[in-house]
Every structure is written in structure tokens, then in C-alpha cells.
Coordinates of C-alpha atoms in Angstrom, one line a residue:
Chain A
X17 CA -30.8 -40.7 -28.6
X18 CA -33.1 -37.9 -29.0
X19 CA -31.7 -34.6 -31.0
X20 CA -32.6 -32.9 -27.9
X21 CA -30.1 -34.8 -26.1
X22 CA -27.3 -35.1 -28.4
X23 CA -27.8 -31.3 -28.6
X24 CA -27.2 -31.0 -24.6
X25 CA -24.5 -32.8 -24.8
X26 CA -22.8 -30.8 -26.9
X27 CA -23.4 -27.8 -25.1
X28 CA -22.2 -29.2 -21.9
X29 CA -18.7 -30.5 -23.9
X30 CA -18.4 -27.1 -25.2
X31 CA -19.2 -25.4 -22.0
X32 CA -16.6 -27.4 -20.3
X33 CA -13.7 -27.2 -23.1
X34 CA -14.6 -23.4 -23.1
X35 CA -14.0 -23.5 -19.0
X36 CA -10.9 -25.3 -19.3
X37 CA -9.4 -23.0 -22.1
X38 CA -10.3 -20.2 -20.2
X39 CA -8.6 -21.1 -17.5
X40 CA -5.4 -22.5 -19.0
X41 CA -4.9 -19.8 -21.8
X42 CA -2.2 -17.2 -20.7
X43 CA -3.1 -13.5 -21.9
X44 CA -5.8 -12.1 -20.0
X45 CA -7.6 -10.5 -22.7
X46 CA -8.1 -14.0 -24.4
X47 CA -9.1 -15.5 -21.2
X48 CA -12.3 -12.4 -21.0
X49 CA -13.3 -13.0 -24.1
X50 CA -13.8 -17.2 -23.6
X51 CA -15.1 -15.9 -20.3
X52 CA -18.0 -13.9 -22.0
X53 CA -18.7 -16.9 -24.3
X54 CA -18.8 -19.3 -21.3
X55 CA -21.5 -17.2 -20.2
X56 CA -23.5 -17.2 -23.2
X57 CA -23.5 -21.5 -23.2
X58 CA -24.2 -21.3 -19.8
X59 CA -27.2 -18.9 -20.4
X60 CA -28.2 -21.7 -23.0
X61 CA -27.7 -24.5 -20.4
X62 CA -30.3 -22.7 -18.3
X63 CA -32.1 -22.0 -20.9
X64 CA -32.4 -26.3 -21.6
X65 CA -33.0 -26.5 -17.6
X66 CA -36.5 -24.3 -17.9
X67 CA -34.7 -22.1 -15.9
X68 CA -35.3 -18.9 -18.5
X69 CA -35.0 -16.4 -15.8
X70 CA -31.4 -17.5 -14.5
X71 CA -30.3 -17.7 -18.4
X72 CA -31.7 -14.1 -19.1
X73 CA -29.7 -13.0 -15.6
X74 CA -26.4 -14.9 -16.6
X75 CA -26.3 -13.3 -20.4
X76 CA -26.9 -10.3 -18.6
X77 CA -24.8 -10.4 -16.0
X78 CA -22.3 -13.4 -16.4
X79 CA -22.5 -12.6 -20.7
X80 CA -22.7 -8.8 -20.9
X81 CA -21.6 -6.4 -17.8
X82 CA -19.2 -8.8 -16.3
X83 CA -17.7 -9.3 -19.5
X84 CA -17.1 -5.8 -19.7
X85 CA -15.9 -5.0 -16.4
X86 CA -13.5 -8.0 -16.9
X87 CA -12.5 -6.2 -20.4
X88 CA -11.5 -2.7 -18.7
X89 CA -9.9 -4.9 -15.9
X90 CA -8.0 -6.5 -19.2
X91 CA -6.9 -3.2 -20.6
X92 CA -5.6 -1.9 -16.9
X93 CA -3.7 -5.1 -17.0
X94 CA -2.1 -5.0 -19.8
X95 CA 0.7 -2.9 -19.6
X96 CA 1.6 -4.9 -16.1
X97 CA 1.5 -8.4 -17.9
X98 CA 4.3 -7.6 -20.4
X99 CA 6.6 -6.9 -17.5
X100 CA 5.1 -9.9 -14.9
X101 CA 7.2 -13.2 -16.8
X102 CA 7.8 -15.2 -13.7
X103 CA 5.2 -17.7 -13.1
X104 CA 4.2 -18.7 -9.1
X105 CA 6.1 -21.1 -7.8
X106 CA 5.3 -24.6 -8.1
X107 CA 4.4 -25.5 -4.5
X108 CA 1.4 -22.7 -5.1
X109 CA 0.5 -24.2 -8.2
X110 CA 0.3 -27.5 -6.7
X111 CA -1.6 -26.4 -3.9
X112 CA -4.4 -23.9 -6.1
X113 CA -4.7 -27.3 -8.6
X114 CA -5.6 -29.9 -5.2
X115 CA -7.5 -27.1 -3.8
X116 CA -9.8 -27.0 -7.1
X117 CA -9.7 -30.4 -7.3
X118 CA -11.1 -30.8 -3.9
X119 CA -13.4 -28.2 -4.7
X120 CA -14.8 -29.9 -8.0
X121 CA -15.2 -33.3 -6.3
X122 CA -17.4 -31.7 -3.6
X123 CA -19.1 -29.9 -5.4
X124 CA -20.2 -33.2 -8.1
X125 CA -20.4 -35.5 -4.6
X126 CA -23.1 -33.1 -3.8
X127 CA -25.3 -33.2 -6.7
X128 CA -24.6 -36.5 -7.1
X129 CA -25.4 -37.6 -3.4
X130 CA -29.0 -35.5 -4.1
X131 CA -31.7 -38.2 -3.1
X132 CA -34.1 -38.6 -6.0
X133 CA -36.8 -36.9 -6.2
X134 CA -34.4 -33.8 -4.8
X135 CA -36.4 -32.2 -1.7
X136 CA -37.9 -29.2 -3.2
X137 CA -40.5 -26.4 -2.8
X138 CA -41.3 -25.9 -6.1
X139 CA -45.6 -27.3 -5.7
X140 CA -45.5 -25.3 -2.2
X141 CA -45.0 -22.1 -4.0
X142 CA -47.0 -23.0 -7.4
X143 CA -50.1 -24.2 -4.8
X144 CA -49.7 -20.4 -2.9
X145 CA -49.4 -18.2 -6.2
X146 CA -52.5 -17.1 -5.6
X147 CA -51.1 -14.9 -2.4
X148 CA -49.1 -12.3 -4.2
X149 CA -51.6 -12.5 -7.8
X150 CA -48.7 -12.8 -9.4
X151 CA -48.0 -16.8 -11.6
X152 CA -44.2 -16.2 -12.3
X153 CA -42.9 -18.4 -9.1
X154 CA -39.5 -17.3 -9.9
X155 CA -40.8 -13.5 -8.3
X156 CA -43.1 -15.2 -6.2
X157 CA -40.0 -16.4 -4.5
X158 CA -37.7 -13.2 -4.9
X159 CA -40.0 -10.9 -4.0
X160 CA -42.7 -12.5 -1.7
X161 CA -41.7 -15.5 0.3
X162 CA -38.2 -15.3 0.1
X163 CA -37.9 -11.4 0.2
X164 CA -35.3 -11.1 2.7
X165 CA -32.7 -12.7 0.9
X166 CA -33.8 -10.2 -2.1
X167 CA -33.8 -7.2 0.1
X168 CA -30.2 -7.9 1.7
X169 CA -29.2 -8.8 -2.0
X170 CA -30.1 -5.1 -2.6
X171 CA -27.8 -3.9 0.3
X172 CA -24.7 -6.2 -1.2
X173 CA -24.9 -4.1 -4.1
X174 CA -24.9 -0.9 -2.6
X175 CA -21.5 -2.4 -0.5
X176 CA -20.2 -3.3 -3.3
X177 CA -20.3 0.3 -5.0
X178 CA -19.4 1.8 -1.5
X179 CA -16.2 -0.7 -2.0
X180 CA -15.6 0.4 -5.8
X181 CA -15.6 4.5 -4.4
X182 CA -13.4 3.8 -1.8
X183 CA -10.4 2.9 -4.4
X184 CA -10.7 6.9 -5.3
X185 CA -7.8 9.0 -4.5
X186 CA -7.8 11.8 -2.5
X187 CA -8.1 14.2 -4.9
X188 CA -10.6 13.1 -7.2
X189 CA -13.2 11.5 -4.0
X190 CA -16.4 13.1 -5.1
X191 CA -15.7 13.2 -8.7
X192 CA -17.0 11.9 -11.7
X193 CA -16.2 7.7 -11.8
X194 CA -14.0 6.7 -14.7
X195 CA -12.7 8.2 -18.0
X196 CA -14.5 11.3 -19.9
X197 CA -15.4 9.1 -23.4
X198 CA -15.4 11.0 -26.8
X199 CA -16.5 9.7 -29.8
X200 CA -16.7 11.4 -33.1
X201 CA -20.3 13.1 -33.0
X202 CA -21.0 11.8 -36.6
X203 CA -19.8 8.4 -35.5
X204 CA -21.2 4.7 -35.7
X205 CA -21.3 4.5 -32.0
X206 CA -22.7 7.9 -31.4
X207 CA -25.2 6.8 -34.2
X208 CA -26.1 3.7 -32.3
X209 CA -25.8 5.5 -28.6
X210 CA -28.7 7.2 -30.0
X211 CA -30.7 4.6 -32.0
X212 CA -30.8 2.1 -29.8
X213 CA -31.4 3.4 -26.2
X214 CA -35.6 4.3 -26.9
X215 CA -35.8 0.7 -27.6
X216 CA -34.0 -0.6 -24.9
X217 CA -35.2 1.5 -22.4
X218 CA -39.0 0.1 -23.7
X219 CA -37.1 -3.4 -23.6
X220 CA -35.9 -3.1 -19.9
X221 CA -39.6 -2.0 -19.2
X222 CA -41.4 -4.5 -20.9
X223 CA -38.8 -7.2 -18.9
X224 CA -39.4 -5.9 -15.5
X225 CA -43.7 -5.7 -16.3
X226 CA -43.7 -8.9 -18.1
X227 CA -41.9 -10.5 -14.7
X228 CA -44.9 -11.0 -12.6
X229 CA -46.2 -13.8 -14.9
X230 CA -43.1 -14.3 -17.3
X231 CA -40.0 -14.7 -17.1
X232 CA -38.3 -11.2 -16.1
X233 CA -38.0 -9.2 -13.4
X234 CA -36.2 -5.7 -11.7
X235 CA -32.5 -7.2 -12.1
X236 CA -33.0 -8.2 -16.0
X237 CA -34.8 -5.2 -17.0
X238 CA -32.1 -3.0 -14.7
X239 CA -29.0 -4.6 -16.5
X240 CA -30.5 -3.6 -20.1
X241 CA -31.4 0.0 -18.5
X242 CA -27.8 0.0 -17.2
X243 CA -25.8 -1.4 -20.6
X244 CA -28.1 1.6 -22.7
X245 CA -27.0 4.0 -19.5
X246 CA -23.4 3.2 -20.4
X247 CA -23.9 3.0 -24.0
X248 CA -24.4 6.5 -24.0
X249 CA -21.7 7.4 -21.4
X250 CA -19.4 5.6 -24.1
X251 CA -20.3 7.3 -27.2
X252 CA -20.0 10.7 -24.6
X253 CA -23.2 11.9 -25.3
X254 CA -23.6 12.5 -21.7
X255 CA -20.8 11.9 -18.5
X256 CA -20.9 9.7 -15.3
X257 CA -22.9 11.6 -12.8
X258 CA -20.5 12.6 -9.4
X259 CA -20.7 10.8 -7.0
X260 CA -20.9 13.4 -3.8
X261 CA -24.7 14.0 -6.2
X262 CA -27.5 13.3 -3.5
X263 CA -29.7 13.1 -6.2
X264 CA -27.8 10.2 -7.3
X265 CA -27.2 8.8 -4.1
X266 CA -30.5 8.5 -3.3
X267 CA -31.6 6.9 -6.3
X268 CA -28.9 4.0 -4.8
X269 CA -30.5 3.7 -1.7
X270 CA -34.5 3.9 -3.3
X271 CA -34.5 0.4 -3.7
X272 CA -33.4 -1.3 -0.6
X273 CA -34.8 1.9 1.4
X274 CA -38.6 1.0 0.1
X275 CA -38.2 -2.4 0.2
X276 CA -36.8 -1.6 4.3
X277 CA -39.8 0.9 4.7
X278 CA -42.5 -1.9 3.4
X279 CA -40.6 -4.5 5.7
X280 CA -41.3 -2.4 8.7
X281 CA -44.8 -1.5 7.4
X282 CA -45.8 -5.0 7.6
X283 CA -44.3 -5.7 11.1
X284 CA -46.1 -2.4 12.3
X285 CA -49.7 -3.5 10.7
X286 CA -49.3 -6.6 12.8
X287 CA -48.3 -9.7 10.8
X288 CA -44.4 -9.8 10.5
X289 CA -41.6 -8.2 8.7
X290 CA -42.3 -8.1 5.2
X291 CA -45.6 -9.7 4.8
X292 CA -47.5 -7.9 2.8
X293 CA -51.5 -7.4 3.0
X294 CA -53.1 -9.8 0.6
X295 CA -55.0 -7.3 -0.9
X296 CA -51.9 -4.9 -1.7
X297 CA -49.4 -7.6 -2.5
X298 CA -49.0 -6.8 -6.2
X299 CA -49.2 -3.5 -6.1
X300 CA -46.4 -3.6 -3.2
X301 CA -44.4 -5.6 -5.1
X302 CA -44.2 -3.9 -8.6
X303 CA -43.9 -0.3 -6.1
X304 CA -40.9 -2.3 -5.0
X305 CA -39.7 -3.4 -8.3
X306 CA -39.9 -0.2 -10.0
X307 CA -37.6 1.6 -7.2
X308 CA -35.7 -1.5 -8.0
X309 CA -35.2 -0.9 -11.4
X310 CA -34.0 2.2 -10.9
X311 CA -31.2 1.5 -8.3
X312 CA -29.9 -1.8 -10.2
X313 CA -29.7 0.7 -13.5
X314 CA -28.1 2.7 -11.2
X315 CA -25.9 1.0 -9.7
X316 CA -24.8 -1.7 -11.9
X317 CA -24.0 1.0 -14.6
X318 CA -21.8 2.9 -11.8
X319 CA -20.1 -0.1 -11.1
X320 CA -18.8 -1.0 -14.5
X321 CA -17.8 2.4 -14.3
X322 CA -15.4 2.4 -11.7
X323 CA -13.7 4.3 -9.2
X324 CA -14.0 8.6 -9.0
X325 CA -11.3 9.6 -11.0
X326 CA -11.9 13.3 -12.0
X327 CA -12.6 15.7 -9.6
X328 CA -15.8 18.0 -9.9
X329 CA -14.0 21.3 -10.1
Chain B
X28 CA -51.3 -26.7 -44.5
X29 CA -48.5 -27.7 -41.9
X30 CA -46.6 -29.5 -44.3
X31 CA -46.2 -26.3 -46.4
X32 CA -44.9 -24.6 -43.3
X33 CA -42.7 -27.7 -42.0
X34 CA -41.3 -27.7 -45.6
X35 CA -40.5 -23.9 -45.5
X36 CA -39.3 -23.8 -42.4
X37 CA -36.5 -27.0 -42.8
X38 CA -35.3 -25.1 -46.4
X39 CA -34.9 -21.8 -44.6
X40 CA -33.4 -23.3 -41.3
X41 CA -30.6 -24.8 -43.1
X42 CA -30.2 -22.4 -45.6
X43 CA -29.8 -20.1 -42.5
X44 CA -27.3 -22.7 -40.9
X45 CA -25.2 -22.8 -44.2
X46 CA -24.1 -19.1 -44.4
X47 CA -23.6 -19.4 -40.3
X48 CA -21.0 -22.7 -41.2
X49 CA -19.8 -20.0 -44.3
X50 CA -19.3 -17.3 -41.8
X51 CA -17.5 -19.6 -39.0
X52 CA -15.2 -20.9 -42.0
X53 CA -14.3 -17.7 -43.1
X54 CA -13.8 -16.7 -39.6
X55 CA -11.2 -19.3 -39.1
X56 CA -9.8 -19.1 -42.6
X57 CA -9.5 -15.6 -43.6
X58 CA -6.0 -14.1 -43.6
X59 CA -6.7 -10.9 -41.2
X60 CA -9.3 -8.7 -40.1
X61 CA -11.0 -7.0 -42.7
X62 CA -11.9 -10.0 -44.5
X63 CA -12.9 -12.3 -41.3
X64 CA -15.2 -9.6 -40.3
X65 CA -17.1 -9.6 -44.0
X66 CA -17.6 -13.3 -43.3
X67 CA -19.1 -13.1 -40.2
X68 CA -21.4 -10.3 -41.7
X69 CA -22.7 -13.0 -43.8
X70 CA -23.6 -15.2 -40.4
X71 CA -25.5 -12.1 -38.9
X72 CA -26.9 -11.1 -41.5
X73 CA -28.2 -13.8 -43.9
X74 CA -27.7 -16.3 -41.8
X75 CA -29.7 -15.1 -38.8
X76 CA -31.9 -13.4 -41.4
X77 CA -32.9 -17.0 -43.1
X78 CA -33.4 -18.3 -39.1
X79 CA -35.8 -15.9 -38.5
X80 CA -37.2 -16.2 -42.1
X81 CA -37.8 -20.0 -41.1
X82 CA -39.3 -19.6 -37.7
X83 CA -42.1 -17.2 -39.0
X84 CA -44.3 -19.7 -40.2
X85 CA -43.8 -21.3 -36.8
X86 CA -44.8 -18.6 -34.4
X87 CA -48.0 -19.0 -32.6
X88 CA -48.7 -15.7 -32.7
X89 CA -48.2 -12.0 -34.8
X90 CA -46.2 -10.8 -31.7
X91 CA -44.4 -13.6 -31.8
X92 CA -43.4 -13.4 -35.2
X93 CA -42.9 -9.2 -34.8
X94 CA -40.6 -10.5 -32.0
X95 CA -38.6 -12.6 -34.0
X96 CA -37.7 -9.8 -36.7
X97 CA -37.1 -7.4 -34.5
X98 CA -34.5 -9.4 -32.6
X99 CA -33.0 -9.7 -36.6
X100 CA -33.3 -5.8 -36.5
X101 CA -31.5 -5.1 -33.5
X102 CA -28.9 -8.0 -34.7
X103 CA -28.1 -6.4 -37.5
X104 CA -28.2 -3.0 -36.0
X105 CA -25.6 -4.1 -33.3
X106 CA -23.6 -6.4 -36.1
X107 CA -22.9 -3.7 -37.9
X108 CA -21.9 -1.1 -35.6
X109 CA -19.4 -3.5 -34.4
X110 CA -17.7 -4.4 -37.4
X111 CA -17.5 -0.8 -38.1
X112 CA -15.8 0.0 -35.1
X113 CA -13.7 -3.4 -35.3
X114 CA -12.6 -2.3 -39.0
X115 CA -11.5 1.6 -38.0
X116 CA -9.6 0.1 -35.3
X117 CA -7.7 -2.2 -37.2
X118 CA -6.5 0.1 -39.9
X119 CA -5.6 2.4 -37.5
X120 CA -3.4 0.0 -36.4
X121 CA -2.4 -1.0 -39.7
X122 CA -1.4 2.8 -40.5
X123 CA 0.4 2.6 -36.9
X124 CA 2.9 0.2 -37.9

């Protein structure tokens, strides 16, 4: 046994002890935090797979935000879970355990029922790289021959924020999301609120560029603008924008609303919706991507968050 | 000329991968906060430092290499902060109670 392998097979134990503690530990807070470092294994598991830009998007997403939305969900919770002792009953235990059960099993009969070789695409889109000029396949695929899935991905998100503003109350719809942060001024984490954001913002950059042929991409790069976004929101060395701001608003919609306007353009110049002219594929793209950018900073950062809770007056 | 490297690399690597064992000790040994949190400095900072220190000789290239320190760096930068704002917190509990 290789150390390579004896290496992935510690991972994968870890990964699933981590998954299973997770799920069995009581408090919530302790359940986040084996949460977030569930997501960091994983992003190594993908990273063993070849599959660098799913890790870098899980230690974004599934590691970093996620963990702190789940953490601010935590601390909401945590005046209700000292009071909440009863547990559910055991017929709905019974049934959520079978349920997962069931759900497991299917879930391994399908990867294990895979015929080998697994069908897959993968030399159709190396052979056709050439099309878009770009050699990463992984945006080949998200932003050329698959684009449709990426551009209705785009409009889940901005659902998903319209959902989050709709918990507002009454009086504070329109406001500025979440809690006004203050930090003392001469601070570590107003110190590092202003250290770090140059280089991450050159970091999110250099993630998005280095996507056409790299790993990378608009989601990656917009999660690191986004955590330096809130970085500084936390240290309150600036405030959540409104969210009645057009200015804002449109920055959420620049995204899907080029990629929609570049759809239609290629319908109208007579091939089909979103095929782009040979010629103009890259520069399409990346025109798409950096609109992208943008709206995932945008709206990943307004997301985390939360609901309007101080009105503008 | 590789063998220098290799050599260099393996003493660094696990000197690295002693102070991260040290640090996860500490972490699991040390009575409360303040004390866990200067030995998992000791993984961030040495530890990772000696990593990085090892996989110099191994980088193809001098952005490579510039790559690997400054991911050290920002380590360090982040480690830090952290611990700072773990430590103030738990003293202000301490002087809660």
C-alpha cells in the first residue's frame, strides 16, 4: 500500500467520523464547528480526486461562508436551545433514521452500480477546447457548453437573497441587513479589516483571471471578494449597503442580466441561445465573468448578512 | 544536487510535523484557554513555517516558492489575529464570572 493510499484512507475515516459526530453531538454550536471542519476534509478529498476547482469552491463555500452563516444561525439559537429539553418523539426519530438509511443506500447503490469505465464527457470537451480558447474544461463547461445551467444558477442566487429580504419586518424593509458592527478603531480586527482586504481583493482577481486555464473561476474569486467585503463590515469600518439602493440592486442583477442579454444576442445573430461567435468567445466569457464577480461578491456577502433589520431613517 | 534538496526537505518536513503534533497535544492537554491557544501558535507558526521552509527547495518555480511564503504570511497574519480576539474574549469572560 502506497503512502498515497493509506493517506486517502485516512481522510475518508476522518471525514466520515467527523460526519457522524457532527450529526450525533447535541449543542448546535459544536455541531458548526465539526461542520466547517468537514468541509475543509472534504475540500481535501477533492483535492485527492483532481477535482481542485470543487475543493477550492467547497473551502469556500462549504469551509468558510457556510460556516459562518451556520455560526450566526448558532448564536440566534442559542438562547432557544436552553429552554427546548424535550427531544422528538421516537416514532419521528425512527422514521428520519430509515429515511437516511434509505437515502445512504441509494445513494452508494448508485455509485456502486456505475458501469466501469463510467459514461462520461470529459475527452468530448478536452477535444472542443479549442472553441472557447480557453484549456480550463471545468469553465469550458460552466461557462460555454453547459452555460444554461450556470446562468439559471445565477438566478437561484438572486431568489435566494429575494427569500432572505423577505424575513424583514415591516418596519425595517428597505433597511440596512443585519447588525451595525463596532470594533475598537485601534483593534486587531480593525487592524486586519485593513491589512488584509488589498491582498485579497488582488487574490479574488487573480482567481477569477487565472480560471480560464487554471483552476478558478467567478464563484471562487467572488467568495474571497465577499469574505474581505464582510471582513470590513465586521470590524465596522464601513455598514451593509440598504437594500431599497438601486445602485446595489443592480449590481445583483449584472450578472445573470449580461449573461441573459448575451443569450439573446446569440439567438438573434442566428445560431442559438447562448452560442457565442467563435471569434468573441473569450472575450464574452470573461465580459460575463467579471459582471459575475461582482454579483456573487455581492450577493453572497448580503446573504451572510441577513435579513433588513435597521431601517434607513 | 537533489539529494541536498531531498535531504533538506525530509529534516524540515518533519521538523514542521513535530511542532504541529506539539501544538495538537497542547491543544488537547492544556488546562484552559490561554495556554491551548500558545500551543497552537507554535503549529501556525513554526510548524507551518518549517513546512513551507521544506517545500522551497521543491518548487518548480520562484513564483512558486513566493507562493508558498506568502500563504505562511497570511497564516500567520490570520493566526494571530485570531488568538488575539479568542484571548480578549476569554478573559472577559473570566472577569465576568
Amino acid at each position: 500500500m502506497s503512502v498515497a493510499t493509506a493517506f486517502e484512507i485516512v481522510l475518508a475515516a476522518v471525514v466520515l467520523g467527523l460526519g457522524i459526530w457532527t450529526t450525533a453531538v447535541r449543542e448546535t454550536y459544536s455541531a458548526t464547528v465539526g461542520f466547517v471542519a468537514y468541509g475543509l476534509l472534504v475540500a481535501l478529498v477533492w483535492v485527492r480526486l483532481d477535482a481542485v476547482d470543487v475543493a477550492l469552491t467547497e473551502a469556500a463555500i462549504g469551509g468558510g461562508l457556510g460556516g459562518v452563516l451556520l455560526l450566526g444561525a448558532a448564536a440566534r439559537l442559542r438562547n432557544t436551545e436552553l429552554v427546548l429539553t424535550e427531544a422528538p418523539g421516537k416514532a419521528t426519530q425512527v422514521a428520519a433514521a430509515v429515511l437516511a438509511a434509505l437515502t445512504g443506500a441509494a445513494l452508494a447503490g448508485a455509485v456502486l452500480l456505475l458501469p466501469d469505465p463510467a459514461p462520461t464527457l470529459a475527452p468530448t470537451v478536452v477535444e472542443h477546447a479549442w472553441a472557447t480558447g480557453m484549456t480550463n474544461p471545468v469553465t469550458n463547461v460552466l461557462m460555454a457548453f453547459r452555460a444554461m445551467d450556470t446562468m439559471l444558477e445565477k438566478v437561484v442566487l438572486l431568489l435566494a437573497i429575494v427569500g432572505v429580504w423577505s424575513l424583514a419586518t415591516d418596519g425595517a424593509w428597505g433597511g440596512h441587513p443585519g447588525p451595525r458592527h463596532r470594533a475598537d478603531p485601534h483593534g486587531v480586527l480593525v487592524f486586519l479589516a485593513r491589512l488584509l482586504p488589498p491582498v485579497g481583493i488582488v487574490v479574488g482577481i487573480y482567481i477569477l483571471w487565472t480560471g480560464a486555464n487554471h483552476p478558478g473561476g467567478a464563484f471562487q474569486g467572488g467568495a474571497i471578494l465577499a469574505s474581505m467585503w464582510l471582513l470590513t463590515i465586521m470590524a465596522g469600518l464601513t455598514d451593509t449597503p440598504p437594500v431599497s439602493s438601486r445602485r446595489w440592486r443592480l449590481v445583483l442583477v449584472a450578472g445573470p442580466g449580461l449573461f441573459l442579454v448575451v443569450g439573446l444576442a446569440g439567438l438573434w445573430l442566428g445560431a442559438a441561445f447562448l452560442a457565442y461567435p467563435p471569434a468573441q468567445a473569450k472575450p464574452l466569457i470573461l465580459g460575463i465573468e467579471v459582471a459575475m464577480i461582482l454579483t456573487i461578491a455581492v450577493t453572497l456577502g448580503l446573504l451572510i448578512a441577513g435579513a433588513p433589520e435597521r431601517s434607513v431613517k | 544536487m537533489s539529494l541536498v534538496r531531498d535531504i533538506m526537505t525530509i529534516a524540515a518536513v518533519s521538523a514542521g510535523a513535530f511542532f504541529f503534533l506539539a501544538g495538537t497535544v497542547g491543544l488537547l492537554r492544556f488546562p484552559d484557554t490561554l495556554t491551548r491557544l500558545h500551543a497552537l501558535t507554535k503549529a501556525d507558526n513554526l510548524g507551518l513555517g518549517l513546512i513551507v521552509v521544506g517545500l522551497l527547495p521543491q518548487a518548480g518555480s520562484l513564483r512558486d516558492g513566493l507562493k508558498l511564503v506568502s500563504i505562511w504570511l497570511l497564516v500567520m497574519l490570520a493566526g494571530a489575529t485570531v488568538s488575539q480576539l479568542i484571548a480578549r474574549n476569554a478573559r472577559q469572560d473570566e472577569t465576568a464570572k
